[in-house]
Amino acid sequence: MALSKGKRLLILGVVLVVVDQVMKILVKTNMTIGEHFNVIGHWFQILFIENKGMAFGMSFGGVIGKYFLTVFRIGLFAFLCWWIAKLLKRENPVPTGVLVGLTLITAGAMGNIIDCLFYGLVFSESTPFAVATLGGSYAPFMQGKVVDMLYFPLWTWPESIPLIGGDIFFSPVFNFADSCVTVGAIYLILFQYKFFMKEN
């Protein structure tokens, strides 16, 4: 019996969240903060850092900002789930690409929500000298740090270029969940904009 489109999207979302969490747990329980190794040359590395705030290492307003950001992520996740469910119920079929793009964003949001809600409760603290273990507790509920590890220092600008000389072209360290959100958003903007223009 063929699965419905809604069930296929749910499976996709769950798989993406599981992949994200497996990567994060493997890194957090096997690497110290700042530890890294090359995957493909020097331009693709696994570099373990933790992010207290937003995607790509950005921060936002300390402890209060962290609570606000986590609540915002949960609200965004709930809204996206409601929106996808609403689109699935339409009589006129919604393009599959729209639903997949929204599912990527939703799964990415959930991946980072899990870190924020629970990592502080179930892991000991990662440091430059110690690997985290399950069973510790380094932060209260909603104050967990997001695990980042994907690093692509593609090249360094020549020193002779004003303002950016010596800087790395792409320096953010991010995770699989961030990638899902970014890929989903860019895909929707580039290839599904006509759908959203009609919606407006």
Coordinates of N, CA and C in Angstrom, one line a residue:
M1 N 0.9 -1.2 0.0 CA 0.0 0.0 0.0 C 0.9 1.2 0.0
A2 N 0.6 2.2 -0.9 CA 1.4 3.4 -1.1 C 1.2 4.3 0.1
L3 N 2.3 4.9 0.6 CA 2.2 5.9 1.6 C 1.6 7.2 1.1
S4 N 0.8 7.8 2.0 CA 0.3 9.2 1.6 C 1.5 10.2 1.6
K5 N 1.2 11.3 0.9 CA 2.2 12.3 0.8 C 2.6 12.9 2.2
G6 N 1.6 13.0 3.1 CA 1.9 13.4 4.4 C 2.8 12.5 5.2
K7 N 2.6 11.2 5.1 CA 3.4 10.2 5.7 C 4.9 10.2 5.2
R8 N 5.0 10.4 3.9 CA 6.3 10.5 3.3 C 7.1 11.7 3.8
L9 N 6.4 12.8 3.9 CA 7.0 14.0 4.4 C 7.4 13.8 5.9
L10 N 6.5 13.2 6.7 CA 6.9 12.9 8.1 C 8.1 12.0 8.2
I11 N 8.2 11.0 7.3 CA 9.4 10.1 7.3 C 10.6 10.9 7.0
L12 N 10.5 11.8 5.9 CA 11.7 12.6 5.6 C 12.1 13.5 6.7
G13 N 11.1 14.1 7.4 CA 11.5 15.0 8.5 C 12.1 14.3 9.6
V14 N 11.6 13.1 10.0 CA 12.2 12.3 11.1 C 13.6 11.9 10.7
V15 N 13.8 11.4 9.5 CA 15.2 11.0 9.0 C 16.2 12.1 9.1
L16 N 15.8 13.3 8.7 CA 16.7 14.5 8.8 C 17.0 14.8 10.2
V17 N 16.0 14.8 11.1 CA 16.3 15.1 12.5 C 17.2 14.0 13.1
V18 N 17.0 12.8 12.8 CA 17.8 11.7 13.3 C 19.3 11.8 12.8
V19 N 19.4 12.1 11.6 CA 20.8 12.3 11.0 C 21.5 13.5 11.8
D20 N 20.8 14.6 12.0 CA 21.3 15.7 12.7 C 21.7 15.4 14.1
Q21 N 20.9 14.7 14.8 CA 21.2 14.3 16.2 C 22.3 13.3 16.3
V22 N 22.3 12.3 15.4 CA 23.4 11.3 15.4 C 24.8 12.0 15.2
M23 N 24.8 13.0 14.2 CA 26.1 13.7 14.0 C 26.5 14.5 15.3
K24 N 25.5 15.2 15.9 CA 25.8 16.0 17.0 C 26.3 15.2 18.2
I25 N 25.6 14.1 18.5 CA 26.0 13.2 19.6 C 27.3 12.6 19.4
L26 N 27.6 12.1 18.2 CA 28.9 11.5 17.9 C 30.0 12.6 18.2
V27 N 29.8 13.8 17.7 CA 30.8 14.8 17.9 C 31.0 15.2 19.3
K28 N 29.9 15.4 20.0 CA 29.9 15.9 21.4 C 30.5 14.8 22.3
T29 N 30.3 13.6 22.1 CA 30.8 12.5 23.0 C 32.1 11.9 22.6
N30 N 32.7 12.5 21.5 CA 34.0 12.0 21.1 C 35.1 13.1 20.9
M31 N 34.7 14.3 20.9 CA 35.6 15.4 20.7 C 35.6 16.5 21.8
T32 N 36.7 17.2 22.0 CA 36.7 18.3 22.9 C 36.5 19.6 22.1
I33 N 36.1 20.6 22.8 CA 35.8 21.9 22.2 C 37.1 22.4 21.4
G34 N 36.9 22.7 20.2 CA 38.0 23.2 19.4 C 38.8 22.1 18.6
E35 N 38.5 20.9 19.0 CA 39.2 19.8 18.2 C 38.6 19.7 16.8
H36 N 39.5 19.3 15.9 CA 39.1 19.3 14.5 C 39.9 18.2 13.7
F37 N 39.3 17.8 12.6 CA 40.1 17.0 11.7 C 39.6 17.3 10.3
N38 N 40.5 17.0 9.3 CA 40.2 17.3 7.9 C 39.3 16.1 7.3
V39 N 38.3 16.5 6.5 CA 37.5 15.5 5.8 C 38.0 15.4 4.3
I40 N 38.0 16.6 3.7 CA 38.5 16.7 2.3 C 39.5 17.9 2.3
G41 N 40.8 17.5 2.3 CA 41.8 18.6 2.3 C 41.7 19.5 3.5
H42 N 42.0 20.7 3.4 CA 41.8 21.7 4.5 C 40.5 22.5 4.3
W43 N 39.8 22.3 3.2 CA 38.7 23.2 3.0 C 37.4 22.6 3.5
F44 N 37.4 21.3 3.9 CA 36.2 20.8 4.6 C 36.7 20.0 5.8
Q45 N 36.3 20.6 7.0 CA 36.8 20.1 8.3 C 35.6 19.8 9.2
I46 N 35.8 18.9 10.1 CA 34.9 18.7 11.3 C 35.5 19.5 12.4
L47 N 34.9 20.5 12.9 CA 35.5 21.4 13.9 C 34.4 21.6 15.0
F48 N 34.6 21.1 16.2 CA 33.6 21.1 17.2 C 33.6 22.4 18.0
I49 N 32.5 23.1 17.9 CA 32.3 24.2 18.7 C 30.8 24.2 19.2
E50 N 30.5 25.0 20.2 CA 29.1 25.0 20.7 C 28.6 26.5 20.5
N51 N 27.4 26.6 20.2 CA 26.7 27.9 19.8 C 25.7 28.2 20.9
K52 N 25.8 29.3 21.6 CA 24.8 29.7 22.6 C 23.6 30.3 22.1
G53 N 23.6 30.7 20.8 CA 22.5 31.4 20.3 C 21.9 30.9 19.0
M54 N 22.1 31.7 17.9 CA 21.4 31.5 16.7 C 22.3 30.6 15.7
A55 N 21.8 30.5 14.5 CA 22.6 29.7 13.5 C 23.9 30.3 13.2
F56 N 24.8 29.5 12.7 CA 26.1 30.0 12.2 C 26.9 30.7 13.3
G57 N 26.7 30.4 14.5 CA 27.5 30.9 15.6 C 27.1 32.3 16.1
M58 N 26.0 32.9 15.6 CA 25.6 34.2 16.1 C 25.0 34.0 17.5
S59 N 25.1 35.1 18.3 CA 24.5 35.0 19.6 C 23.4 36.1 19.7
F60 N 22.6 36.0 20.8 CA 21.4 36.9 20.9 C 21.1 37.1 22.4
G61 N 21.5 38.2 23.0 CA 20.9 38.6 24.2 C 21.1 37.8 25.5
G62 N 22.1 37.1 25.6 CA 22.4 36.4 26.9 C 21.3 35.4 27.2
V63 N 21.1 35.2 28.6 CA 20.2 34.1 29.1 C 18.8 34.4 28.6
I64 N 18.3 35.7 28.8 CA 17.0 36.0 28.4 C 16.8 35.9 26.9
G65 N 17.8 36.3 26.2 CA 17.7 36.1 24.7 C 17.6 34.7 24.3
K66 N 18.3 33.8 25.1 CA 18.3 32.4 24.8 C 16.9 31.8 25.0
Y67 N 16.3 32.2 26.1 CA 14.9 31.7 26.3 C 14.0 32.2 25.2
F68 N 14.1 33.5 24.9 CA 13.3 34.1 23.8 C 13.5 33.3 22.5
L69 N 14.8 33.1 22.2 CA 15.1 32.4 20.9 C 14.5 31.0 20.9
T70 N 14.6 30.3 22.0 CA 14.1 28.9 22.0 C 12.6 28.9 21.9
V71 N 11.9 29.8 22.6 CA 10.5 29.9 22.4 C 10.1 30.3 21.0
F72 N 10.9 31.2 20.4 CA 10.6 31.5 19.0 C 10.8 30.3 18.1
R73 N 11.8 29.5 18.3 CA 12.0 28.3 17.5 C 10.9 27.3 17.6
I74 N 10.4 27.2 18.9 CA 9.3 26.2 19.1 C 8.0 26.8 18.4
G75 N 7.8 28.1 18.5 CA 6.7 28.7 17.8 C 6.7 28.5 16.3
L76 N 8.0 28.7 15.7 CA 8.2 28.6 14.3 C 7.9 27.1 13.9
F77 N 8.4 26.2 14.7 CA 8.2 24.8 14.4 C 6.7 24.4 14.4
A78 N 6.0 24.9 15.4 CA 4.6 24.6 15.5 C 3.8 25.2 14.3
F79 N 4.2 26.5 13.9 CA 3.5 27.1 12.8 C 3.8 26.4 11.5
L80 N 5.0 25.9 11.3 CA 5.4 25.2 10.0 C 4.6 23.9 10.0
C81 N 4.5 23.2 11.1 CA 3.8 21.9 11.1 C 2.3 22.2 10.7
W82 N 1.7 23.2 11.3 CA 0.3 23.6 11.0 C 0.2 24.0 9.5
W83 N 1.1 24.7 9.0 CA 1.0 25.2 7.6 C 1.1 24.0 6.6
I84 N 2.1 23.1 6.9 CA 2.2 21.9 6.0 C 1.0 21.1 6.1
A85 N 0.4 20.9 7.3 CA -0.8 20.1 7.4 C -2.0 20.7 6.6
K86 N -2.0 22.1 6.7 CA -3.1 22.8 6.0 C -2.9 22.7 4.5
L87 N -1.7 22.8 4.0 CA -1.4 22.6 2.5 C -1.8 21.2 2.0
L88 N -1.5 20.2 2.9 CA -1.8 18.8 2.5 C -3.3 18.6 2.3
K89 N -4.1 19.4 3.0 CA -5.6 19.2 3.0 C -6.3 19.9 1.8
R90 N -5.5 20.6 1.0 CA -6.1 21.4 -0.1 C -6.6 20.5 -1.2
E91 N -7.7 20.9 -1.8 CA -8.3 20.1 -2.9 C -7.3 20.2 -4.1
N92 N -6.8 21.4 -4.4 CA -5.8 21.5 -5.5 C -4.5 21.2 -5.0
P93 N -3.8 20.1 -5.5 CA -2.5 19.7 -5.0 C -1.5 20.8 -4.9
V94 N -0.8 20.9 -3.8 CA 0.3 21.8 -3.7 C 1.6 21.2 -4.3
P95 N 2.4 22.0 -5.0 CA 3.6 21.4 -5.5 C 4.5 20.6 -4.5
T96 N 4.9 19.4 -4.8 CA 5.7 18.6 -3.9 C 6.9 19.4 -3.4
G97 N 7.5 20.2 -4.3 CA 8.7 20.9 -3.9 C 8.5 21.9 -2.8
V98 N 7.3 22.5 -2.8 CA 6.9 23.4 -1.7 C 6.9 22.7 -0.4
L99 N 6.3 21.5 -0.4 CA 6.1 20.7 0.8 C 7.5 20.2 1.3
V100 N 8.3 19.8 0.4 CA 9.6 19.3 0.8 C 10.5 20.4 1.3
G101 N 10.5 21.6 0.7 CA 11.2 22.7 1.2 C 10.8 23.1 2.6
L102 N 9.5 23.2 2.9 CA 9.0 23.5 4.2 C 9.4 22.4 5.2
T103 N 9.4 21.2 4.8 CA 9.8 20.1 5.6 C 11.2 20.2 6.0
L104 N 12.1 20.6 5.1 CA 13.5 20.8 5.4 C 13.7 21.8 6.5
I105 N 13.0 22.9 6.3 CA 13.1 24.0 7.3 C 12.5 23.6 8.7
T106 N 11.4 22.8 8.7 CA 10.8 22.3 9.9 C 11.7 21.4 10.6
A107 N 12.3 20.4 9.9 CA 13.2 19.5 10.5 C 14.5 20.1 11.0
G108 N 15.0 21.1 10.3 CA 16.1 21.9 10.8 C 15.8 22.6 12.1
A109 N 14.7 23.2 12.2 CA 14.3 23.9 13.4 C 14.2 22.9 14.6
M110 N 13.6 21.8 14.3 CA 13.5 20.8 15.4 C 14.8 20.3 15.8
G111 N 15.7 20.1 14.9 CA 17.1 19.6 15.3 C 17.8 20.5 16.3
N112 N 17.7 21.8 16.1 CA 18.3 22.8 17.0 C 17.5 23.0 18.3
I113 N 16.2 22.8 18.2 CA 15.3 22.9 19.4 C 15.7 21.8 20.4
I114 N 16.0 20.6 19.9 CA 16.3 19.5 20.8 C 17.6 19.8 21.6
D115 N 18.6 20.4 20.9 CA 19.8 20.8 21.6 C 19.5 21.8 22.7
C116 N 18.7 22.8 22.3 CA 18.4 23.9 23.3 C 17.7 23.4 24.5
L117 N 16.7 22.5 24.3 CA 15.8 22.0 25.3 C 16.5 21.0 26.3
F118 N 17.2 20.1 25.7 CA 17.6 18.9 26.4 C 19.1 18.7 26.6
Y119 N 20.0 19.2 25.8 CA 21.4 18.9 25.9 C 22.0 19.3 27.2
G120 N 21.6 20.5 27.7 CA 22.1 20.9 29.0 C 21.7 20.0 30.1
L121 N 20.6 19.3 30.0 CA 20.1 18.4 31.0 C 20.7 17.0 31.0
V122 N 21.2 16.5 29.8 CA 21.6 15.1 29.7 C 23.1 15.0 29.4
F123 N 23.8 16.0 29.2 CA 25.2 15.9 28.9 C 26.0 16.7 29.9
S124 N 27.2 16.2 30.3 CA 28.2 17.0 31.0 C 28.7 18.1 30.1
E125 N 29.4 19.1 30.6 CA 29.9 20.2 29.8 C 31.1 19.8 28.9
S126 N 31.0 20.2 27.7 CA 32.2 20.0 26.8 C 33.2 21.2 27.0
T127 N 34.5 20.8 27.1 CA 35.5 21.8 27.3 C 36.7 21.5 26.4
P128 N 37.6 22.4 26.3 CA 38.8 22.1 25.4 C 39.6 21.0 26.0
F129 N 39.3 20.5 27.2 CA 40.2 19.5 27.9 C 39.4 18.2 28.2
A130 N 38.1 18.3 28.1 CA 37.3 17.1 28.4 C 36.1 16.9 27.4
V131 N 35.9 15.6 27.1 CA 34.8 15.2 26.2 C 33.6 15.0 27.1
A132 N 32.4 15.5 26.6 CA 31.2 15.4 27.3 C 30.7 13.9 27.4
T133 N 30.0 13.7 28.5 CA 29.4 12.3 28.7 C 27.9 12.4 29.0
L134 N 27.2 11.4 28.6 CA 25.8 11.3 29.0 C 25.7 11.2 30.5
G135 N 24.6 11.8 31.0 CA 24.3 11.6 32.4 C 24.8 12.8 33.3
G136 N 25.4 13.8 32.6 CA 25.7 15.0 33.3 C 24.6 16.0 33.2
S137 N 24.9 17.3 33.6 CA 23.9 18.4 33.5 C 24.7 19.7 33.6
Y138 N 24.8 20.4 32.5 CA 25.6 21.6 32.4 C 24.8 22.9 32.3
A139 N 23.5 22.7 32.1 CA 22.6 23.9 31.9 C 21.2 23.5 32.2
P140 N 20.4 24.5 32.6 CA 19.0 24.2 32.9 C 18.2 24.0 31.6
F141 N 16.9 23.6 31.7 CA 16.0 23.4 30.6 C 16.0 24.7 29.7
M142 N 16.0 24.5 28.4 CA 16.0 25.6 27.4 C 17.3 26.4 27.3
Q143 N 18.3 26.0 28.0 CA 19.6 26.7 28.0 C 20.7 25.9 27.4
G144 N 20.4 24.8 26.8 CA 21.5 24.0 26.2 C 22.1 24.7 25.0
K145 N 23.3 24.3 24.8 CA 24.1 24.9 23.6 C 23.9 24.0 22.4
V146 N 23.9 24.7 21.2 CA 23.7 24.0 20.0 C 25.1 23.5 19.5
V147 N 25.2 22.2 19.1 CA 26.5 21.7 18.6 C 26.7 22.0 17.2
D148 N 27.8 22.6 16.8 CA 28.2 22.9 15.5 C 29.5 22.1 15.1
M149 N 29.6 21.7 13.8 CA 30.8 21.0 13.5 C 31.2 21.1 12.0
L150 N 30.4 21.6 11.1 CA 30.7 21.6 9.7 C 31.4 22.9 9.4
Y151 N 32.6 22.8 8.9 CA 33.5 24.0 8.7 C 34.1 23.9 7.3
F152 N 33.9 25.0 6.5 CA 34.4 25.0 5.1 C 35.2 26.3 4.9
P153 N 36.5 26.3 5.4 CA 37.3 27.5 5.1 C 37.9 27.4 3.7
L154 N 37.1 27.8 2.7 CA 37.4 27.5 1.3 C 38.7 28.2 0.9
W155 N 38.9 29.4 1.3 CA 40.2 30.1 1.0 C 40.4 31.3 1.9
T156 N 41.6 31.8 1.9 CA 41.9 33.0 2.7 C 42.2 34.1 1.7
W157 N 41.6 35.3 1.9 CA 41.8 36.4 1.0 C 43.2 36.9 1.1
P158 N 43.8 37.3 0.0 CA 45.2 37.8 0.0 C 45.3 39.0 0.9
E159 N 46.4 39.1 1.6 CA 46.7 40.2 2.6 C 46.6 41.6 1.9
S160 N 46.8 41.6 0.6 CA 46.8 42.9 -0.2 C 45.4 43.5 -0.4
I161 N 44.4 42.8 -0.1 CA 43.0 43.3 -0.3 C 42.6 44.1 0.9
P162 N 42.2 45.3 0.8 CA 41.8 46.1 1.9 C 40.6 45.5 2.6
L163 N 40.5 45.7 3.9 CA 39.4 45.3 4.8 C 39.3 43.8 5.0
I164 N 39.4 43.0 4.0 CA 39.2 41.6 4.1 C 40.4 40.8 4.0
G165 N 41.6 41.4 3.7 CA 42.8 40.7 3.5 C 43.2 39.8 4.7
G166 N 43.5 38.6 4.5 CA 43.8 37.7 5.6 C 42.6 36.9 6.2
D167 N 41.4 37.4 5.9 CA 40.2 36.7 6.4 C 39.9 35.5 5.6
I168 N 39.2 34.5 6.3 CA 38.7 33.3 5.6 C 37.4 33.7 4.9
F169 N 37.3 33.1 3.6 CA 36.1 33.5 2.8 C 34.8 33.0 3.5
F170 N 34.8 31.8 4.0 CA 33.6 31.3 4.6 C 33.9 30.7 6.0
S171 N 33.8 31.6 7.0 CA 34.3 31.1 8.3 C 33.2 30.5 9.3
P172 N 31.9 30.7 9.1 CA 31.0 30.1 10.1 C 31.1 28.6 10.2
V173 N 30.9 28.1 11.4 CA 30.8 26.7 11.7 C 29.3 26.4 12.0
F174 N 28.8 25.4 11.3 CA 27.4 25.2 11.4 C 27.1 23.7 11.5
N175 N 25.8 23.3 11.6 CA 25.5 21.9 11.7 C 24.5 21.5 10.6
F176 N 24.1 20.2 10.6 CA 23.2 19.6 9.6 C 21.9 20.3 9.6
A177 N 21.4 20.6 10.8 CA 20.1 21.3 11.0 C 20.1 22.7 10.3
D178 N 21.2 23.4 10.5 CA 21.3 24.7 9.9 C 21.3 24.5 8.3
S179 N 21.9 23.5 7.9 CA 22.0 23.2 6.4 C 20.6 23.0 5.9
C180 N 19.8 22.2 6.6 CA 18.4 21.9 6.2 C 17.6 23.2 6.1
V181 N 17.7 24.1 7.1 CA 17.0 25.3 7.0 C 17.4 26.2 5.8
T182 N 18.7 26.3 5.7 CA 19.3 27.1 4.6 C 18.9 26.6 3.2
V183 N 19.1 25.3 3.0 CA 18.8 24.7 1.7 C 17.3 24.8 1.4
G184 N 16.5 24.5 2.4 CA 15.0 24.6 2.2 C 14.6 26.0 1.9
A185 N 15.1 27.0 2.6 CA 14.7 28.4 2.3 C 15.2 28.9 0.9
I186 N 16.5 28.5 0.6 CA 17.0 29.0 -0.7 C 16.2 28.3 -1.8
Y187 N 15.9 27.0 -1.7 CA 15.1 26.3 -2.7 C 13.8 26.9 -2.9
L188 N 13.1 27.2 -1.8 CA 11.8 27.9 -2.0 C 11.8 29.2 -2.6
I189 N 12.8 30.0 -2.3 CA 13.0 31.3 -2.9 C 13.3 31.3 -4.3
L190 N 14.2 30.4 -4.7 CA 14.7 30.3 -6.1 C 13.7 29.6 -7.0
F191 N 13.0 28.5 -6.5 CA 12.3 27.7 -7.4 C 10.8 27.6 -7.2
Q192 N 10.3 28.1 -6.0 CA 8.9 28.0 -5.7 C 8.3 29.4 -5.4
Y193 N 9.0 30.4 -5.8 CA 8.5 31.8 -5.5 C 7.2 32.1 -6.1
K194 N 6.9 31.5 -7.3 CA 5.6 31.7 -7.9 C 4.4 31.2 -7.1
F195 N 4.6 30.1 -6.4 CA 3.6 29.6 -5.5 C 3.3 30.6 -4.4
F196 N 4.3 31.1 -3.8 CA 4.1 32.1 -2.7 C 3.6 33.4 -3.1
M197 N 3.9 33.8 -4.3 CA 3.4 35.1 -4.9 C 1.9 34.9 -5.1
K198 N 1.4 33.7 -5.6 CA 0.0 33.5 -5.7 C -0.7 33.4 -4.4
E199 N 0.0 32.8 -3.4 CA -0.6 32.8 -2.0 C -0.8 34.2 -1.5
N200 N 0.1 35.1 -1.7 CA -0.1 36.5 -1.2 C -1.2 37.1 -1.9

